[in-house]
């Protein structure tokens, strides 16, 4: 397996990658060229989503690399940047699927979740069995979400009741688990 450097990598960042990282990128690039590139334009035209690639991407490790619970080998942030680059080079929407699943949804669970929540969700999401979404942005708040969030969470026994609206939520139309950001009605936090 030979990793072909990209002509656009002007500063030769690929020199910072290990052989194992190059091998993983080659597997991903080959999969994207064979299975994703030939079908994405038609999906774009029809406003549909190629659900079959969720698992195919998981098998190339794209949702696994960043998390202690799931990473197949030690890897660098530069390598994970290259993974994002390879995805976006083929299709920006496929890169969004992975960015939301891996970065936003799994990232939120990894950073803010309990040990039980991490153990339950991260491996399933890494295998592509569960698709995640992340709902922060609202019709009236984007960059200012920390102060401007209007969605309210009210405690009702063992459950939280959510009230509000969200916008721009990648994967939301087919996600299995969605991390929703809301303010606690009791204390406004
Ligand atoms: C393809 C796509 C996918 C997305 N997926 C998700 C998702 O999965 N989950 C989710 O929660 N959100 C998602 N978003 C929303 C995204 O995170 C927001 O668009 C972003 O937070 C910016 O908010 P906004 O669009 O309301 O812009 P605004 O916050 O209204 O910003 C408008 C403009 O004002 C500028 N601006 C804002 N504040 C300041 C300031 N204090 N000083 C100077 N300039 C400022 C901004 O740079 C920008 O140019 C997605 C957006 C896109 C386009």
Tab-separated table of C-alpha atoms and ligand atoms in Angstrom:
chain	number	residue	atom	x	y	z
A	1	UNK	CA	0.000	0.000	0.000
A	2	UNK	CA	1.553	3.304	-1.061
A	3	UNK	CA	0.365	6.640	0.271
A	4	UNK	CA	0.422	9.183	-2.561
A	5	UNK	CA	1.043	12.716	-1.230
A	6	UNK	CA	-1.503	15.353	-2.274
A	7	UNK	CA	-0.277	18.032	-4.702
A	8	UNK	CA	-2.026	20.625	-2.499
A	9	UNK	CA	-0.019	19.692	0.630
A	10	UNK	CA	2.404	22.570	-0.109
A	11	UNK	CA	4.204	22.383	3.243
A	12	UNK	CA	4.561	18.601	3.184
A	13	UNK	CA	2.589	17.979	6.376
A	14	UNK	CA	2.298	14.342	5.316
A	15	UNK	CA	5.938	13.982	6.439
A	16	UNK	CA	4.596	14.217	10.013
A	17	UNK	CA	2.487	11.046	9.570
A	18	UNK	CA	3.555	7.591	10.749
A	19	UNK	CA	3.467	4.564	8.425
A	20	UNK	CA	0.412	3.275	10.277
A	21	UNK	CA	-1.380	6.584	9.764
A	22	UNK	CA	-0.484	6.626	6.042
A	23	UNK	CA	-1.824	3.108	5.682
A	24	UNK	CA	-5.137	4.073	7.338
A	25	UNK	CA	-5.427	7.132	5.076
A	26	UNK	CA	-4.757	5.022	1.973
A	27	UNK	CA	-7.529	2.597	2.967
A	28	UNK	CA	-9.900	5.520	3.506
A	29	UNK	CA	-8.934	7.208	0.232
A	30	UNK	CA	-9.420	3.983	-1.727
A	31	UNK	CA	-12.861	3.450	-0.143
A	32	UNK	CA	-13.950	7.037	-0.860
A	33	UNK	CA	-12.810	6.780	-4.494
A	34	UNK	CA	-14.484	3.405	-5.075
A	35	UNK	CA	-17.698	3.642	-3.033
A	36	UNK	CA	-18.496	7.280	-2.278
A	37	UNK	CA	-17.330	9.503	-5.144
A	38	UNK	CA	-19.308	7.636	-7.850
A	39	UNK	CA	-22.642	8.038	-6.003
A	40	UNK	CA	-22.543	11.379	-4.157
A	41	UNK	CA	-23.493	13.735	-6.973
A	42	UNK	CA	-26.669	11.813	-7.697
A	43	UNK	CA	-27.586	11.910	-4.000
A	44	UNK	CA	-26.961	15.651	-3.982
A	45	UNK	CA	-29.232	16.131	-7.000
A	46	UNK	CA	-32.001	14.017	-5.413
A	47	UNK	CA	-31.572	15.462	-1.882
A	48	UNK	CA	-31.088	11.947	-0.467
A	49	UNK	CA	-28.472	10.470	1.847
A	50	UNK	CA	-26.372	7.339	1.110
A	51	UNK	CA	-27.012	5.514	4.402
A	52	UNK	CA	-24.902	2.543	3.276
A	53	UNK	CA	-21.691	4.554	3.639
A	54	UNK	CA	-22.183	5.099	7.404
A	55	UNK	CA	-20.953	1.549	8.107
A	56	UNK	CA	-18.387	1.567	5.285
A	57	UNK	CA	-16.784	4.669	6.804
A	58	UNK	CA	-16.876	3.113	10.280
A	59	UNK	CA	-14.935	0.129	8.930
A	60	UNK	CA	-12.182	2.586	7.876
A	61	UNK	CA	-12.102	3.927	11.463
A	62	UNK	CA	-13.266	7.496	10.814
A	63	UNK	CA	-15.396	7.741	13.981
A	64	UNK	CA	-12.884	5.847	16.144
A	65	UNK	CA	-9.558	7.621	15.941
A	66	UNK	CA	-10.072	10.425	18.488
A	67	UNK	CA	-11.422	8.584	21.540
A	68	UNK	CA	-9.637	6.569	24.215
A	69	UNK	CA	-12.482	4.040	24.264
A	70	UNK	CA	-12.331	3.323	20.532
A	71	UNK	CA	-9.045	4.335	18.880
A	72	UNK	CA	-7.450	1.414	16.993
A	73	UNK	CA	-3.909	2.806	17.420
A	74	UNK	CA	-2.201	5.890	18.844
A	75	UNK	CA	-2.578	8.721	16.338
A	76	UNK	CA	-1.954	12.442	16.032
A	77	UNK	CA	-4.189	15.487	15.563
A	78	UNK	CA	-2.391	16.044	12.231
A	79	UNK	CA	-3.509	12.577	11.119
A	80	UNK	CA	-7.108	13.284	12.152
A	81	UNK	CA	-6.905	16.534	10.187
A	82	UNK	CA	-5.850	14.506	7.152
A	83	UNK	CA	-8.866	12.216	7.673
A	84	UNK	CA	-11.152	15.288	7.542
A	85	UNK	CA	-9.285	16.556	4.477
A	86	UNK	CA	-9.682	13.252	2.609
A	87	UNK	CA	-13.432	13.207	3.357
A	88	UNK	CA	-14.032	16.843	2.365
A	89	UNK	CA	-11.951	16.409	-0.818
A	90	UNK	CA	-14.550	13.897	-2.029
A	91	UNK	CA	-17.720	15.459	-0.616
A	92	UNK	CA	-18.342	18.254	1.903
A	93	UNK	CA	-21.624	16.694	3.084
A	94	UNK	CA	-19.930	13.357	3.823
A	95	UNK	CA	-17.341	15.318	5.787
A	96	UNK	CA	-20.233	16.919	7.715
A	97	UNK	CA	-21.707	13.490	8.529
A	98	UNK	CA	-18.369	12.451	10.022
A	99	UNK	CA	-17.637	15.812	11.655
A	100	UNK	CA	-21.010	15.798	13.417
A	101	UNK	CA	-20.874	12.112	14.390
A	102	UNK	CA	-17.264	12.090	15.477
A	103	UNK	CA	-16.527	15.647	16.565
A	104	UNK	CA	-19.795	17.130	17.812
A	105	UNK	CA	-21.885	14.176	19.050
A	106	UNK	CA	-19.157	11.773	20.212
A	107	UNK	CA	-17.051	14.737	21.358
A	108	UNK	CA	-19.890	16.046	23.552
A	109	UNK	CA	-20.471	12.583	25.038
A	110	UNK	CA	-16.748	12.049	25.563
A	111	UNK	CA	-16.171	15.412	27.265
A	112	UNK	CA	-19.423	15.882	29.201
A	113	UNK	CA	-20.798	12.324	29.524
A	114	UNK	CA	-20.487	10.039	32.534
A	115	UNK	CA	-18.234	6.952	32.391
A	116	UNK	CA	-21.387	4.853	31.847
A	117	UNK	CA	-22.596	7.066	28.990
A	118	UNK	CA	-19.158	6.962	27.292
A	119	UNK	CA	-18.957	3.175	27.647
A	120	UNK	CA	-22.484	2.740	26.287
A	121	UNK	CA	-22.475	5.112	23.302
A	122	UNK	CA	-18.928	5.667	22.012
A	123	UNK	CA	-18.210	2.076	20.847
A	124	UNK	CA	-21.618	1.778	19.108
A	125	UNK	CA	-21.101	5.132	17.407
A	126	UNK	CA	-17.532	4.212	16.408
A	127	UNK	CA	-18.912	1.086	14.704
A	128	UNK	CA	-21.527	3.173	12.856
A	129	UNK	CA	-24.414	1.298	14.530
A	130	UNK	CA	-25.684	4.524	16.083
A	131	UNK	CA	-25.695	7.892	14.290
A	132	UNK	CA	-25.437	11.018	16.425
A	133	UNK	CA	-26.468	14.645	16.018
A	134	UNK	CA	-25.704	17.749	18.056
A	135	UNK	CA	-28.303	20.468	18.541
A	136	UNK	CA	-26.824	23.757	19.707
A	137	UNK	CA	-27.764	26.354	17.073
A	138	UNK	CA	-31.229	27.923	17.163
A	139	UNK	CA	-33.184	30.189	14.805
A	140	UNK	CA	-32.196	33.145	16.976
A	141	UNK	CA	-28.783	32.092	18.245
A	142	UNK	CA	-25.613	30.905	16.547
A	143	UNK	CA	-22.204	32.277	17.544
A	144	UNK	CA	-23.817	33.731	20.680
A	145	UNK	CA	-25.285	30.416	21.924
A	146	UNK	CA	-23.530	30.586	25.308
A	147	UNK	CA	-25.723	33.586	26.219
A	148	UNK	CA	-28.482	33.460	23.616
A	149	UNK	CA	-29.762	29.879	23.980
A	150	UNK	CA	-33.574	29.836	24.373
A	151	UNK	CA	-34.313	26.081	24.567
A	152	UNK	CA	-35.419	25.129	28.077
A	153	UNK	CA	-35.076	21.774	29.867
A	154	UNK	CA	-37.538	21.162	32.715
A	155	UNK	CA	-37.115	18.263	35.145
A	156	UNK	CA	-40.221	16.055	35.402
A	157	UNK	CA	-39.561	13.084	37.717
A	158	UNK	CA	-36.888	10.938	36.034
A	159	UNK	CA	-37.152	12.772	32.728
A	160	UNK	CA	-36.236	16.079	31.147
A	161	UNK	CA	-38.861	17.873	29.061
A	162	UNK	CA	-37.353	19.952	26.258
A	163	UNK	CA	-38.995	23.037	24.843
A	164	UNK	CA	-37.530	25.114	22.032
A	165	UNK	CA	-36.393	24.994	18.413
A	166	UNK	CA	-33.118	24.206	16.660
A	167	UNK	CA	-31.699	24.919	13.220
A	168	UNK	CA	-28.780	23.715	11.059
A	169	UNK	CA	-28.505	20.356	12.853
A	170	UNK	CA	-26.423	17.967	10.726
A	171	UNK	CA	-27.649	14.304	10.689
A	172	UNK	CA	-30.825	15.364	12.566
A	173	UNK	CA	-33.270	13.836	10.072
A	174	UNK	CA	-31.905	10.331	10.673
A	175	UNK	CA	-29.931	10.429	13.941
A	176	UNK	CA	-30.422	7.722	16.580
A	177	UNK	CA	-29.142	9.897	19.423
A	178	UNK	CA	-29.122	13.700	19.570
A	179	UNK	CA	-27.237	15.791	22.111
A	180	UNK	CA	-29.446	18.820	22.793
A	181	UNK	CA	-28.128	21.951	24.455
A	182	UNK	CA	-30.711	23.642	26.660
A	183	UNK	CA	-30.956	25.819	29.767
A	184	UNK	CA	-32.206	24.272	32.985
A	185	UNK	CA	-35.554	25.922	33.783
A	186	UNK	CA	-34.725	25.708	37.505
A	187	UNK	CA	-31.572	27.838	37.506
A	188	UNK	CA	-31.096	29.161	33.960
A	189	UNK	CA	-27.753	27.328	33.586
B	1	LIG	C1	-23.441	23.072	6.940
B	1	LIG	C2	-23.713	23.474	8.362
B	1	LIG	C3	-23.877	22.485	9.322
B	1	LIG	C4	-24.129	22.826	10.641
B	1	LIG	N1	-24.297	21.840	11.577
B	1	LIG	C5	-24.621	22.173	12.830
B	1	LIG	C6	-24.869	21.143	13.797
B	1	LIG	O1	-24.781	19.951	13.513
B	1	LIG	N2	-25.226	21.517	15.044
B	1	LIG	C7	-25.354	22.836	15.413
B	1	LIG	O2	-25.658	23.069	16.575
B	1	LIG	N3	-25.098	23.829	14.522
B	1	LIG	C8	-24.749	23.530	13.243
B	1	LIG	N4	-24.521	24.524	12.327
B	1	LIG	C9	-24.703	25.919	12.732
B	1	LIG	C10	-23.404	26.693	12.886
B	1	LIG	O3	-22.647	26.231	13.949
B	1	LIG	C11	-23.800	28.149	13.016
B	1	LIG	O4	-24.085	28.551	11.692
B	1	LIG	C12	-22.758	29.005	13.677
B	1	LIG	O5	-22.789	28.798	15.071
B	1	LIG	C13	-22.938	30.488	13.359
B	1	LIG	O6	-24.175	30.894	13.794
B	1	LIG	P1	-25.141	31.748	12.807
B	1	LIG	O7	-25.239	31.062	11.478
B	1	LIG	O8	-26.406	32.041	13.563
B	1	LIG	O9	-24.371	33.085	12.524
B	1	LIG	P2	-24.263	34.357	13.504
B	1	LIG	O10	-23.849	33.927	14.858
B	1	LIG	O11	-25.532	35.157	13.368
B	1	LIG	O12	-23.083	35.126	12.811
B	1	LIG	C14	-23.294	35.924	11.607
B	1	LIG	C15	-22.025	36.674	11.273
B	1	LIG	O13	-21.639	37.551	12.344
B	1	LIG	C16	-20.312	37.250	12.782
B	1	LIG	N5	-20.237	37.394	14.244
B	1	LIG	C17	-20.979	36.695	15.155
B	1	LIG	N6	-20.654	37.092	16.397
B	1	LIG	C18	-19.680	38.023	16.281
B	1	LIG	C19	-18.938	38.802	17.228
B	1	LIG	N7	-19.144	38.699	18.546
B	1	LIG	N8	-17.977	39.627	16.740
B	1	LIG	C20	-17.791	39.753	15.410
B	1	LIG	N9	-18.460	39.052	14.476
B	1	LIG	C21	-19.393	38.195	14.894
B	1	LIG	C22	-20.033	35.827	12.341
B	1	LIG	O14	-18.658	35.606	12.138
B	1	LIG	C23	-20.806	35.741	11.041
B	1	LIG	O15	-20.061	36.283	9.959
B	1	LIG	C24	-24.237	24.205	10.999
B	1	LIG	C25	-24.064	25.194	10.028
B	1	LIG	C26	-23.799	24.833	8.725
B	1	LIG	C27	-23.620	25.940	7.715
